[in-house]
Coordinates of C-alpha atoms in Angstrom, one line a residue:
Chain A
X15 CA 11.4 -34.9 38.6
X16 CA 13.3 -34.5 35.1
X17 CA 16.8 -34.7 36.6
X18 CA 17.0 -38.1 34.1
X19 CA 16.5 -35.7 31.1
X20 CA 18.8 -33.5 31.8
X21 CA 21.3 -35.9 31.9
X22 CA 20.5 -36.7 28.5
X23 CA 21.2 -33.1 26.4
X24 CA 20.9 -34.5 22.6
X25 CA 17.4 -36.6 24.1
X26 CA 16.5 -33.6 25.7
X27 CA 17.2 -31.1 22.6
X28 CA 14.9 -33.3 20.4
X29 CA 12.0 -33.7 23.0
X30 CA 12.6 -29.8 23.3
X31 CA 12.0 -29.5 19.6
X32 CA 9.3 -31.5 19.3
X33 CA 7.3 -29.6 21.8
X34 CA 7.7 -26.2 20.1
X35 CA 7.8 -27.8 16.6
X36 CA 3.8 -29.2 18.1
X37 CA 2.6 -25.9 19.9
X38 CA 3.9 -23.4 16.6
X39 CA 2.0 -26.3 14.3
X40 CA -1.1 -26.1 15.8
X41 CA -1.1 -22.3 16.2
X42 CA -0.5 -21.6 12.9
X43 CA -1.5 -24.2 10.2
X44 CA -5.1 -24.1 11.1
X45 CA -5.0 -20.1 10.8
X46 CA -3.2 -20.1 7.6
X47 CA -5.0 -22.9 6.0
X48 CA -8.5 -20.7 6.5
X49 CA -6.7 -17.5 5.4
X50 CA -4.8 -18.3 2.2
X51 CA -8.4 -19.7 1.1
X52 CA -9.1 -17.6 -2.4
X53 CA -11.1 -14.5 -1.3
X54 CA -14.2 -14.5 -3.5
X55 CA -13.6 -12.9 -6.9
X56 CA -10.1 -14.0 -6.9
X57 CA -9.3 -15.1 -10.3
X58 CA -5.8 -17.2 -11.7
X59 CA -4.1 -14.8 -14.0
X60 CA -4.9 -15.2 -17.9
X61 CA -2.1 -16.5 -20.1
X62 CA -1.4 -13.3 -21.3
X63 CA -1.7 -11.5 -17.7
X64 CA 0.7 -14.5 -16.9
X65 CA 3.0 -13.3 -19.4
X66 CA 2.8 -9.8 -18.2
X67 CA 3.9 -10.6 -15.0
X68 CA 6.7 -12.3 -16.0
X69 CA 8.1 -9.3 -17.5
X70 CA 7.6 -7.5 -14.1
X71 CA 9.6 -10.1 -12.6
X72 CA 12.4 -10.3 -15.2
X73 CA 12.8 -5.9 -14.8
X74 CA 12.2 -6.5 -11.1
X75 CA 9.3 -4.3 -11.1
X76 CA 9.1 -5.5 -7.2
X77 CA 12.2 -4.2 -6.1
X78 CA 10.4 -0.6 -6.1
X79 CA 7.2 -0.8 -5.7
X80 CA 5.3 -3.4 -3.6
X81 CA 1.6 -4.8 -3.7
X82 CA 0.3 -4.6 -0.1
X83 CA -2.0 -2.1 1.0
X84 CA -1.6 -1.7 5.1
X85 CA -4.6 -1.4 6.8
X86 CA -3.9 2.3 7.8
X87 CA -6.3 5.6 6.5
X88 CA -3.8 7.2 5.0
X89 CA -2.8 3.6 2.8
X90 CA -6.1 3.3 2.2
X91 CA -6.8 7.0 0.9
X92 CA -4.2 6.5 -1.4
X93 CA -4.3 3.1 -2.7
X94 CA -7.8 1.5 -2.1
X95 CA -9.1 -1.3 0.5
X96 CA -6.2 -3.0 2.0
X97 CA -5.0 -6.7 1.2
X98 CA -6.2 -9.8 2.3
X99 CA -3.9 -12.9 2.4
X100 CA -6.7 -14.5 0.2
X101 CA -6.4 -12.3 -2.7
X102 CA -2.2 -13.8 -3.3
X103 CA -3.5 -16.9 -3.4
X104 CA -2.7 -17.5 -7.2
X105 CA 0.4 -15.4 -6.8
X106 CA 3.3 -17.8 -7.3
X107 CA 5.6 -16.4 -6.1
X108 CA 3.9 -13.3 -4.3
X109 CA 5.3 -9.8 -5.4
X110 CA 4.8 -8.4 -2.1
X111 CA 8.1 -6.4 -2.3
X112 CA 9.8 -5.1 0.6
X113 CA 10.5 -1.1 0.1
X114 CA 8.0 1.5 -1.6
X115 CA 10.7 3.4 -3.9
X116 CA 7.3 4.0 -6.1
X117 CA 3.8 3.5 -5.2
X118 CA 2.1 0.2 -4.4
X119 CA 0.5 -1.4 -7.4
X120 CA -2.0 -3.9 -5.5
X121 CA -4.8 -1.8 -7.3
X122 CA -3.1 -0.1 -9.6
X123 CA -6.0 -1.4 -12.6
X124 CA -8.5 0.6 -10.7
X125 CA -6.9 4.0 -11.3
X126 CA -4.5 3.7 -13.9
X127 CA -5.7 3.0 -17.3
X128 CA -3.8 1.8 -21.1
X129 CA -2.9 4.9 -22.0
X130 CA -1.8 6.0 -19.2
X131 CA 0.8 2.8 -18.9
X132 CA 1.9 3.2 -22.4
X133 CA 2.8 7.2 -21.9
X134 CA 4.4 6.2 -18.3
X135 CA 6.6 3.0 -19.7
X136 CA 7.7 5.3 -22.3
X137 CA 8.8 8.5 -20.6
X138 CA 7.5 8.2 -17.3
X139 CA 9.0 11.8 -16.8
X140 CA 6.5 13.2 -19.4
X141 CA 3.2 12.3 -16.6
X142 CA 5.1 12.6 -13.5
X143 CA 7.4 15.4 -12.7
X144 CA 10.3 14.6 -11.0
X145 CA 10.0 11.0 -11.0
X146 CA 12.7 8.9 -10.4
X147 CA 11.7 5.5 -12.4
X148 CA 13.8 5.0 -15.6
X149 CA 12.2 4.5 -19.1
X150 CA 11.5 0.6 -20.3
X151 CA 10.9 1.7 -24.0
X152 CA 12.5 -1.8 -25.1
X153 CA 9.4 -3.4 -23.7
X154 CA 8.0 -1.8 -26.6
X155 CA 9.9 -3.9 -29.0
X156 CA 11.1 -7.4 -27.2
X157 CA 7.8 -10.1 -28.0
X158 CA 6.2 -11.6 -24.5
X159 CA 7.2 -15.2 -24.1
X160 CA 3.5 -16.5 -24.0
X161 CA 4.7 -20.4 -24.2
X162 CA 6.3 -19.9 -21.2
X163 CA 3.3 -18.1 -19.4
X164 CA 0.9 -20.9 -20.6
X165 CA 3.4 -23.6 -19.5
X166 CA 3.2 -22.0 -15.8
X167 CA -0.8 -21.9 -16.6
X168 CA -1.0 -25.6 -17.1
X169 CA 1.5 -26.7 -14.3
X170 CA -0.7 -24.7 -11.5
X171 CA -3.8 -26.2 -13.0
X172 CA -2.0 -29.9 -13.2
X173 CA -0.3 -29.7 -9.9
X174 CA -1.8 -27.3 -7.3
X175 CA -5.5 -27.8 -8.8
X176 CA -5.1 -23.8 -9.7
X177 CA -9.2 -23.5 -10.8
X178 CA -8.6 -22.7 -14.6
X179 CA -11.7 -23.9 -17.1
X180 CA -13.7 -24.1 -14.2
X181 CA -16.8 -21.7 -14.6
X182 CA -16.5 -18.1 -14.4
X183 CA -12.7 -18.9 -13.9
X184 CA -10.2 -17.9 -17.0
X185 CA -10.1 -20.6 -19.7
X186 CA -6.7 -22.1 -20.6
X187 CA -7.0 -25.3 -22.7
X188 CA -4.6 -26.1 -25.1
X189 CA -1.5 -24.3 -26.2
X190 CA -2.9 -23.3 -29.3
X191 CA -6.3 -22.0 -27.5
X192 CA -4.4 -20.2 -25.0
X193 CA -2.3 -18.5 -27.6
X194 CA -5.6 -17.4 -29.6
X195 CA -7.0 -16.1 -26.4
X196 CA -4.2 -14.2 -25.5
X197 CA -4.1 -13.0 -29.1
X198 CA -7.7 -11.8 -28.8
X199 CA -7.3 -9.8 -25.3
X200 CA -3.4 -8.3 -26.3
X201 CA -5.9 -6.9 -29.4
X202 CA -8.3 -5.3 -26.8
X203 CA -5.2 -3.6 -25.3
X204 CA -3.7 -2.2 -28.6
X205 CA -6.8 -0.6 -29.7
X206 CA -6.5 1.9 -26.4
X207 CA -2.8 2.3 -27.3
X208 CA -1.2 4.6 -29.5
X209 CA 2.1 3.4 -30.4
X210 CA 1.7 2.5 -34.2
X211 CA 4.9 0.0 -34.2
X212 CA 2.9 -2.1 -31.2
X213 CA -0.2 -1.7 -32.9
X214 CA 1.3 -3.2 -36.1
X215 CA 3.2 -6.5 -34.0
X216 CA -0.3 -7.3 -32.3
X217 CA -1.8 -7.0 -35.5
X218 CA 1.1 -9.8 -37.3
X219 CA 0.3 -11.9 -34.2
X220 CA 3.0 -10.8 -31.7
X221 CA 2.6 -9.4 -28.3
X222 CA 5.3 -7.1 -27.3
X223 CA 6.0 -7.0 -23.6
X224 CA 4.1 -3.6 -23.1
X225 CA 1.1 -5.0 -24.4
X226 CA 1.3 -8.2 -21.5
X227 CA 2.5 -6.0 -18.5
X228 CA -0.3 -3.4 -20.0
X229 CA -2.9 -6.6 -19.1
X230 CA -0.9 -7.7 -15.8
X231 CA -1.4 -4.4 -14.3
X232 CA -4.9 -3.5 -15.6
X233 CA -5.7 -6.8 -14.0
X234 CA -4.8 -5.6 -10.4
X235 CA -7.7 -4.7 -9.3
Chain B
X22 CA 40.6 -5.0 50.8
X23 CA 41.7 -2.0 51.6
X24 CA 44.1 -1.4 48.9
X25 CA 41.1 -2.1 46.7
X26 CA 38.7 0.5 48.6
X27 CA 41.2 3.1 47.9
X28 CA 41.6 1.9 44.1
X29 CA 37.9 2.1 44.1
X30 CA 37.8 5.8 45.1
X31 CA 40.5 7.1 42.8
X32 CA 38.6 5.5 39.8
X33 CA 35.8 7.8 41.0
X34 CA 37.5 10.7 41.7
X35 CA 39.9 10.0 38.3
X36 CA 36.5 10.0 36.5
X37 CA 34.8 12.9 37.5
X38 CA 38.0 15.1 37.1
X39 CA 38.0 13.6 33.8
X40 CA 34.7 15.0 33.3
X41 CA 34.7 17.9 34.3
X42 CA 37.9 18.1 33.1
X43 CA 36.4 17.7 29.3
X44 CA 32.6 19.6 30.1
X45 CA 33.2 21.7 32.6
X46 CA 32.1 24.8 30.6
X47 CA 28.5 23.5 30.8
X48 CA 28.8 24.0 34.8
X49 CA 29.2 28.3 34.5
X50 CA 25.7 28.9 33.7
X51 CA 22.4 29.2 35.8
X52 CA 21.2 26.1 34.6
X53 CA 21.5 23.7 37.2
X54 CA 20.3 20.7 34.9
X55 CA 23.9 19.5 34.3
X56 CA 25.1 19.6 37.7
X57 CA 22.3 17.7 38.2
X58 CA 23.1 15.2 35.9
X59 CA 26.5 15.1 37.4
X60 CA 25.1 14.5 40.6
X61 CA 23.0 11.6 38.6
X62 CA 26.2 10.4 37.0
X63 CA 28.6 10.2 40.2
X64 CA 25.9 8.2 41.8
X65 CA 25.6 5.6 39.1
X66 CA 29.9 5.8 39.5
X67 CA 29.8 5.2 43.6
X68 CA 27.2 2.6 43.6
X69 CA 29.0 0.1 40.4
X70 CA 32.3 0.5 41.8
X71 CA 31.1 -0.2 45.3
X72 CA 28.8 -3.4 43.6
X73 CA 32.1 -4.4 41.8
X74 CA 34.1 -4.3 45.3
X75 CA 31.4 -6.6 47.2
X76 CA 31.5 -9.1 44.5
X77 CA 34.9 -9.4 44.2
X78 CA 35.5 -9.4 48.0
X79 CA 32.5 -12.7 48.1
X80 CA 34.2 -14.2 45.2
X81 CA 38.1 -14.2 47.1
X82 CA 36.6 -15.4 50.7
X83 CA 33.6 -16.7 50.2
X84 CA 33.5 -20.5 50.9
X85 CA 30.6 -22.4 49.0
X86 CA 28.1 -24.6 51.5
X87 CA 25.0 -26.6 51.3
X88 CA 24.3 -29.8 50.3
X89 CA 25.1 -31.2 46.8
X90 CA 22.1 -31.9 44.4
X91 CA 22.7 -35.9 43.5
X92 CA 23.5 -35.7 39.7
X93 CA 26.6 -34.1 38.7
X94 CA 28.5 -33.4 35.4
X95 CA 31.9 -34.5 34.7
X96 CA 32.3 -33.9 38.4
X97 CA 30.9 -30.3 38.4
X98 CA 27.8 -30.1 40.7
X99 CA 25.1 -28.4 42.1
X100 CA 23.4 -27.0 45.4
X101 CA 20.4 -27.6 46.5
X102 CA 20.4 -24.2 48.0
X103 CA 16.8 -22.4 47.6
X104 CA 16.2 -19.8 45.3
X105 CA 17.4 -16.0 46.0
X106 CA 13.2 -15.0 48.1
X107 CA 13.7 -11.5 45.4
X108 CA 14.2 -13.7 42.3
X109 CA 11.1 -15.7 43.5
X110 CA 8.8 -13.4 44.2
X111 CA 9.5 -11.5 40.8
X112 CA 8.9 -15.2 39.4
X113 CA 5.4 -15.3 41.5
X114 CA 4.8 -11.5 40.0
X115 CA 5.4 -12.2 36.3
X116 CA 2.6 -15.1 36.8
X117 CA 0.2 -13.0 37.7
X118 CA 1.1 -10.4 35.1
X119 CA 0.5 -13.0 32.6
X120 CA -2.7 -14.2 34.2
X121 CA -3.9 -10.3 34.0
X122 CA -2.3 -10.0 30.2
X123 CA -4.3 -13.7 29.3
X124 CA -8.0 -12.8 30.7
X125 CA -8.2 -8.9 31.5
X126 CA -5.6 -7.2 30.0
X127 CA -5.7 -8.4 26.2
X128 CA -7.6 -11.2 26.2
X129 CA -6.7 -13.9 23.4
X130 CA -8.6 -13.4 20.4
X131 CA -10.0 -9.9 21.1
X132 CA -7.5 -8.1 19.5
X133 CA -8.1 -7.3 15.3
X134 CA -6.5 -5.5 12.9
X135 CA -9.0 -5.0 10.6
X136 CA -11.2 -3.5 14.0
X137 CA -8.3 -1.1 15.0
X138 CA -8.2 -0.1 10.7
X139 CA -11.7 0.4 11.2
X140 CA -11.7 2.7 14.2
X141 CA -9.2 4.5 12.7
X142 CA -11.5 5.4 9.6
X143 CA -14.3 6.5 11.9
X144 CA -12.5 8.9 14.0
X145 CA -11.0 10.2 10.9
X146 CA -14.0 10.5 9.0
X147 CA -15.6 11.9 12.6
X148 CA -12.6 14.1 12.6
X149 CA -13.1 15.7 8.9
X150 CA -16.8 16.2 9.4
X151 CA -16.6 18.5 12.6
X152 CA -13.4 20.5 10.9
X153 CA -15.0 20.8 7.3
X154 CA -18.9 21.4 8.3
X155 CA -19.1 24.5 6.7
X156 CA -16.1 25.3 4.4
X157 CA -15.4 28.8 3.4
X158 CA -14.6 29.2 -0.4
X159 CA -11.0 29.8 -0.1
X160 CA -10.8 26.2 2.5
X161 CA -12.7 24.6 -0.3
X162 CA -10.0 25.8 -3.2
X163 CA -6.7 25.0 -1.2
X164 CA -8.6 21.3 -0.3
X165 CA -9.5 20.9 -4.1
X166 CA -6.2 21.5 -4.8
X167 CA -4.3 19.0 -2.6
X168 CA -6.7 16.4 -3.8
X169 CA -6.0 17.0 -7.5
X170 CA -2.0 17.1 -6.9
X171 CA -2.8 13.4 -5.4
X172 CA -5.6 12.3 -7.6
X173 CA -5.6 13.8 -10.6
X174 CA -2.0 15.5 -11.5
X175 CA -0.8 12.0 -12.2
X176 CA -2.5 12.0 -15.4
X177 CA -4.3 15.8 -15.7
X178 CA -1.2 17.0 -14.5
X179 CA 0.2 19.2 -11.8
X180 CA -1.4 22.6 -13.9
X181 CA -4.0 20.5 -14.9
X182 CA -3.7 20.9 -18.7
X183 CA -3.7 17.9 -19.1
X184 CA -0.1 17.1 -19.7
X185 CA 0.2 17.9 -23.7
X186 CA -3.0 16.4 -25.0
X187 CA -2.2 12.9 -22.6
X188 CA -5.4 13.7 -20.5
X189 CA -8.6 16.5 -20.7
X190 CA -7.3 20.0 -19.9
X191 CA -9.3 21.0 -16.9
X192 CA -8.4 24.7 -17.3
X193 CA -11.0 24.8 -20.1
X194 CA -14.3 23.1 -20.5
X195 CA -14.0 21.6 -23.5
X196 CA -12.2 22.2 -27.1
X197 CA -13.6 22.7 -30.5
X198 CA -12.0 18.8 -31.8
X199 CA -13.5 17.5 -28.5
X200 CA -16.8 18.7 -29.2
X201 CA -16.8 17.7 -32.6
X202 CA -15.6 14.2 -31.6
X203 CA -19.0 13.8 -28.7
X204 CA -21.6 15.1 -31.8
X205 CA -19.8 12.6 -34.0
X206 CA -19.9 9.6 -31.5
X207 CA -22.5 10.6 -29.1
X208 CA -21.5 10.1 -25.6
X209 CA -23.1 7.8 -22.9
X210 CA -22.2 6.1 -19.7
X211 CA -22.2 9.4 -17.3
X212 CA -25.7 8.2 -16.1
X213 CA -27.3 11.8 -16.5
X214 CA -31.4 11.6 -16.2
X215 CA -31.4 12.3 -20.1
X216 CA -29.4 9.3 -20.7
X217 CA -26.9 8.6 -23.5
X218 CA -26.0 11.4 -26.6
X219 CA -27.2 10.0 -29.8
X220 CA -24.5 10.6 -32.6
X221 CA -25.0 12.5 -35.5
X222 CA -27.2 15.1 -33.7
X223 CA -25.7 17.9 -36.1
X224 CA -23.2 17.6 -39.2
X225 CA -21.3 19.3 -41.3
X226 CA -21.4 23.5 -41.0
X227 CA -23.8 23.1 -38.5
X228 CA -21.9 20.9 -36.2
X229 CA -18.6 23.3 -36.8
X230 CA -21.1 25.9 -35.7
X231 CA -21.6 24.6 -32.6
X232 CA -18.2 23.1 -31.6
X233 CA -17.0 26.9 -31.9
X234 CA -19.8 28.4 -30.2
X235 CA -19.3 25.7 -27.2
X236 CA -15.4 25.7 -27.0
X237 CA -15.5 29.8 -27.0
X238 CA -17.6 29.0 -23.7
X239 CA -21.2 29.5 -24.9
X240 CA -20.5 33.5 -24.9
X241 CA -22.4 35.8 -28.3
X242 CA -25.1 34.9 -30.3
X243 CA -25.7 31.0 -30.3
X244 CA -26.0 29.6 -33.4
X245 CA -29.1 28.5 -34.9
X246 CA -28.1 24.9 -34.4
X247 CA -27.8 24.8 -31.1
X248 CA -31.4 23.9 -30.6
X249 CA -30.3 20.3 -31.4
X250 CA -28.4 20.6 -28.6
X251 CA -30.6 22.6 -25.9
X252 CA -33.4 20.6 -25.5
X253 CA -30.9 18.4 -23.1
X254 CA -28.3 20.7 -22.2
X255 CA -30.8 23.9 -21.7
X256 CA -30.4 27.1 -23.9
X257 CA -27.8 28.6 -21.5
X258 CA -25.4 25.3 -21.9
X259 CA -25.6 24.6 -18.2
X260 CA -27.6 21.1 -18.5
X261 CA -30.8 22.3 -17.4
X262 CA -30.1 21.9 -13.2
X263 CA -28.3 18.5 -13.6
X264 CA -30.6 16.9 -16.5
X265 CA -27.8 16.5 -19.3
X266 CA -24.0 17.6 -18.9
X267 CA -23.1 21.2 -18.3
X268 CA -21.2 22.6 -21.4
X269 CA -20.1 25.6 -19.6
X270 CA -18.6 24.8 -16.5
X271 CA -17.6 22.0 -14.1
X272 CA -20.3 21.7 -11.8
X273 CA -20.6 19.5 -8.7
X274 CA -23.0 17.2 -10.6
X275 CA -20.8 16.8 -13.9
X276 CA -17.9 16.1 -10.9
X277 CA -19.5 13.6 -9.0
X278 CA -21.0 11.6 -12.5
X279 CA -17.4 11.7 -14.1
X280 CA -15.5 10.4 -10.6
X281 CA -18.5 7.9 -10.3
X282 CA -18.5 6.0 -13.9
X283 CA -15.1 7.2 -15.4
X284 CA -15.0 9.0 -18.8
X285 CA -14.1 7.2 -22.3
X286 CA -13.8 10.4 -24.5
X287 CA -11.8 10.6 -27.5
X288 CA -8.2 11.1 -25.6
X289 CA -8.1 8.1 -23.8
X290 CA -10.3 6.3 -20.8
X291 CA -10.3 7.9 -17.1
X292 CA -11.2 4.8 -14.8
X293 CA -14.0 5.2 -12.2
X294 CA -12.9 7.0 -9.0
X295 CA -16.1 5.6 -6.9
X296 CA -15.6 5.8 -3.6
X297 CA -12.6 7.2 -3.0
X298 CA -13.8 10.9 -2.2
X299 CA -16.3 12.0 -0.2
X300 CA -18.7 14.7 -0.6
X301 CA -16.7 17.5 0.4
X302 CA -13.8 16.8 -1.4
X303 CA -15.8 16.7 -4.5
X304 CA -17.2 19.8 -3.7
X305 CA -13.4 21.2 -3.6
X306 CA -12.5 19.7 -6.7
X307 CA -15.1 21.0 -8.4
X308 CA -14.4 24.8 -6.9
X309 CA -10.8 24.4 -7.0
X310 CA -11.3 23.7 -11.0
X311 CA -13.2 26.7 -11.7
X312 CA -10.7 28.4 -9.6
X313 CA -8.1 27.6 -12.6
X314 CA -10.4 28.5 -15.2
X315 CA -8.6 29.8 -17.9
X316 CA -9.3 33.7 -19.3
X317 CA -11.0 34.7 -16.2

């Protein structure tokens, strides 16, 4: 019946694609349209969150800890209710990490708290014995690029319809409200610190790194 | 042929002299496993190099026949011979295996993750109910204890004191600065039936009275004012069955309020912990503290 196709192998290859190219389309798009849908409560990042993550990016906070919970007891004991594709759906790019060299941070902002960050970023030796993470104390010092975070802000919101100044959504508006924002929440964070020299640069109007990732990962939740 | 039968053979024999050549120790004991797995091992020997032989035999003298399919390829063509009746009917089986996988086996849709996650939590939770009904004293320590060296050491520490001032030391109730700070601030948000601790209840002497009569563990004569402070927390300290904070101990109560709503005291905040014990392990928290209890 199809001997006339296979006499035709490049013919044949395409048609060949096409099928499977059809069948894996309609299998999966509909699927992943419904589950990368925002899970309710799902909320964009906040400029300064933004910021945050950015430094976990740039020290590749991912390549040691990930941020998806399995849905297994013993995950779940340890690090809260498991993931749900919906709750990445601001993440861009995801920071689902591939190898656990520390614990998962998907909820980390349920259980950890300021303090507890600023001691750990510092010494993380001096909370948990024996662990193997290194220090970041220059995060302590190098200022959080919050331009940048606020540019990334506005292109979600201009180009992917990211929900921002919608209501009971995060407010971005302009660069200069953003920043004030930002400002207001790093303040927040400094008040549960106790590192005077971070204290004083939130107080002249910078945000040191610690003071973003501080927000980033309080906001994992 | 022949010459090939009798290169056949010597390959067999050449291999299992080889072998036994190399392991032959293994063959002086009793156990007859390895012989066996000789036996297993000259069988799989025999019947490839006898395979080997019929193929190549077919391939030298066997003629091809049938009649040629019409389309051919640069020349090369194909039978129109019918397919081997084993092949088919393995072809017929897998069919019906898949029929059986589609509607009875696994049927599509009826398998879920989040179902099997969910089964999983039940038999577990099934499973630590019928072992931990009634825990003796000691099981309810050693428990407590490997749920604070996941819980809590991260930031109490794995002694519990609290690594250097980072976090409350659990080995003692509470110190003189830390009661000073709560009479100074007041304290709310445990959600105790006496509700939030106004500030200012004492000052001065009074309240340095009764920060050193409540670190030292409520033990002598108390002060005269720690009336101020009895009328919630009872005149022995111990929070009058569950009314108001006990100032004495760590009691179940105090453990399940502090785990419930978190605790912003003047060291830093602990975050709420709702939900992620159950019961029991409270229970072993709370007796595997008072285990630790320092100066007893």
């Amino acid at each position: 019946m199809f001997h006339w196709l296979e006499q035709k192998p490049f013919f044949f290859a395409v048609v060949l694609f096409l099928t499977i190219a059809f069948a894996g389309i309609i299998e999966v798009i509909p699927d992943f349209a419904k589950q990368s849908q925002p899970t309710v409560g799902t909320k964009p990042y906040t400029t300064l969150e933004l910021a945050g993550r950015h430094v976990y990016i740039k020290d590749s906070c991912n390549a040691c800890h990930s941020q998806l919970i399995r849905p297994f007891k013993s995950e779940t004991d340890r690090y809260g209710m498991y993931s749900l594709s919906g709750e990445y759906a601001y993440d861009r790019p995801f920071l689902w990490g591939s190898k656990r060299t520390g614990p998962d941070l998907m909820r980390v902002g349920n259980y950890r708290t300021t303090d507890w960050h600023e001691n750990h970023m510092m010494n993380p030796a001096s909370v948990v014995p024996g662990t193997v993470m290194p220090a970041y104390p220059h995060m302590f010092t190098n200022i959080a690029d919050i331009e940048t975070a606020y540019a990334e802000a506005y292109t979600v919101k201009a180009v992917f319809g990211v929900p921002y100044d919608a209501e009971g959504m995060p407010k971005l508006g302009t660069l200069e409200e953003a920043q004030a924002d930002a400002m207001a929440q790093a303040k927040l964070i400094a008040a549960d610190m106790k590192n005077q020299s971070v204290k004083d640069a939130v107080a002249n109007g910078q945000v040191p790194e610690i003071v973003a990732l501080i927000a980033y990962l309080n906001s994992l939740k | 042929m022949k010459s090939m039968v009798i290169g056949g053979i010597i390959l067999i024999v050449a291999l299992m002299a080889g072998t036994y050549f190399v392991a032959g120790d293994a063959f002086q004991s009793d156990d007859y496993i390895n012989s066996l797995t000789m036996l297993g091992a000259l069988a799989i020997i025999v019947i490839t190099v006898f395979t080997v032989l019929k193929y190549v035999n077919q391939i030298k003298n066997d003629t091809a026949s049938g009649e040629l399919a019409d389309e051919n390829w640069d020349g090369i063509g194909e039978y129109t011979n019918p397919i081997p009746s084993g092949w088919g009917l393995i072809f017929i089986g897998s069919i019906i295996w898949m029929l059986w996988y589609f509607f009875v086996g696994y049927p599509t849709n009826q398998f879920s993750q989040i179902g099997q996650y969910n089964e999983e939590v039940l038999e577990n939770n099934a499973k630590f109910k019928a072992a931990w009904e009634n825990p003796t004293d000691e099981t309810l320590v050693a428990m407590g204890e490997s749920v604070f060296l996941v819980q809590c050491a991260p930031c109490h520490g794995v002694d519990a004191e609290g690594i250097a001032g980072k976090a409350q030391d659990l080995t003692h109730r509470m110190s003189k600065e830390q009661v000073l700070d709560v009479i100074k601030n007041g304290s709310q948000g445990l959600g105790y039936p006496m509700g939030a601790m106004p500030p200012m209840m004492a000052q001065g002497a009074d309240a340095e009275a009764i920060a050193t009569y409540v670190a030292g563990g409520l033990k002598g004569e108390a002060p005269a004012s720690f009336a101020a402070c009895s009328s919630c927390h009872g005149a022995d300290g111990k929070g009058m069955n569950g009314m108001a904070p006990n100032l004495v101990d760590y009691d179940n109560t105090l453990m399940s309020k502090v785990l419930e709503n978190g605790k912003k005291s003047s060291i830093g905040e602990m975050p709420s912990f709702k939900g992620r014990l159950n019961e029991t392990q409270e229970k072993a928290l709370t007796s595997f503290l008072n285990s630790i209890k320092a100066g007893e």
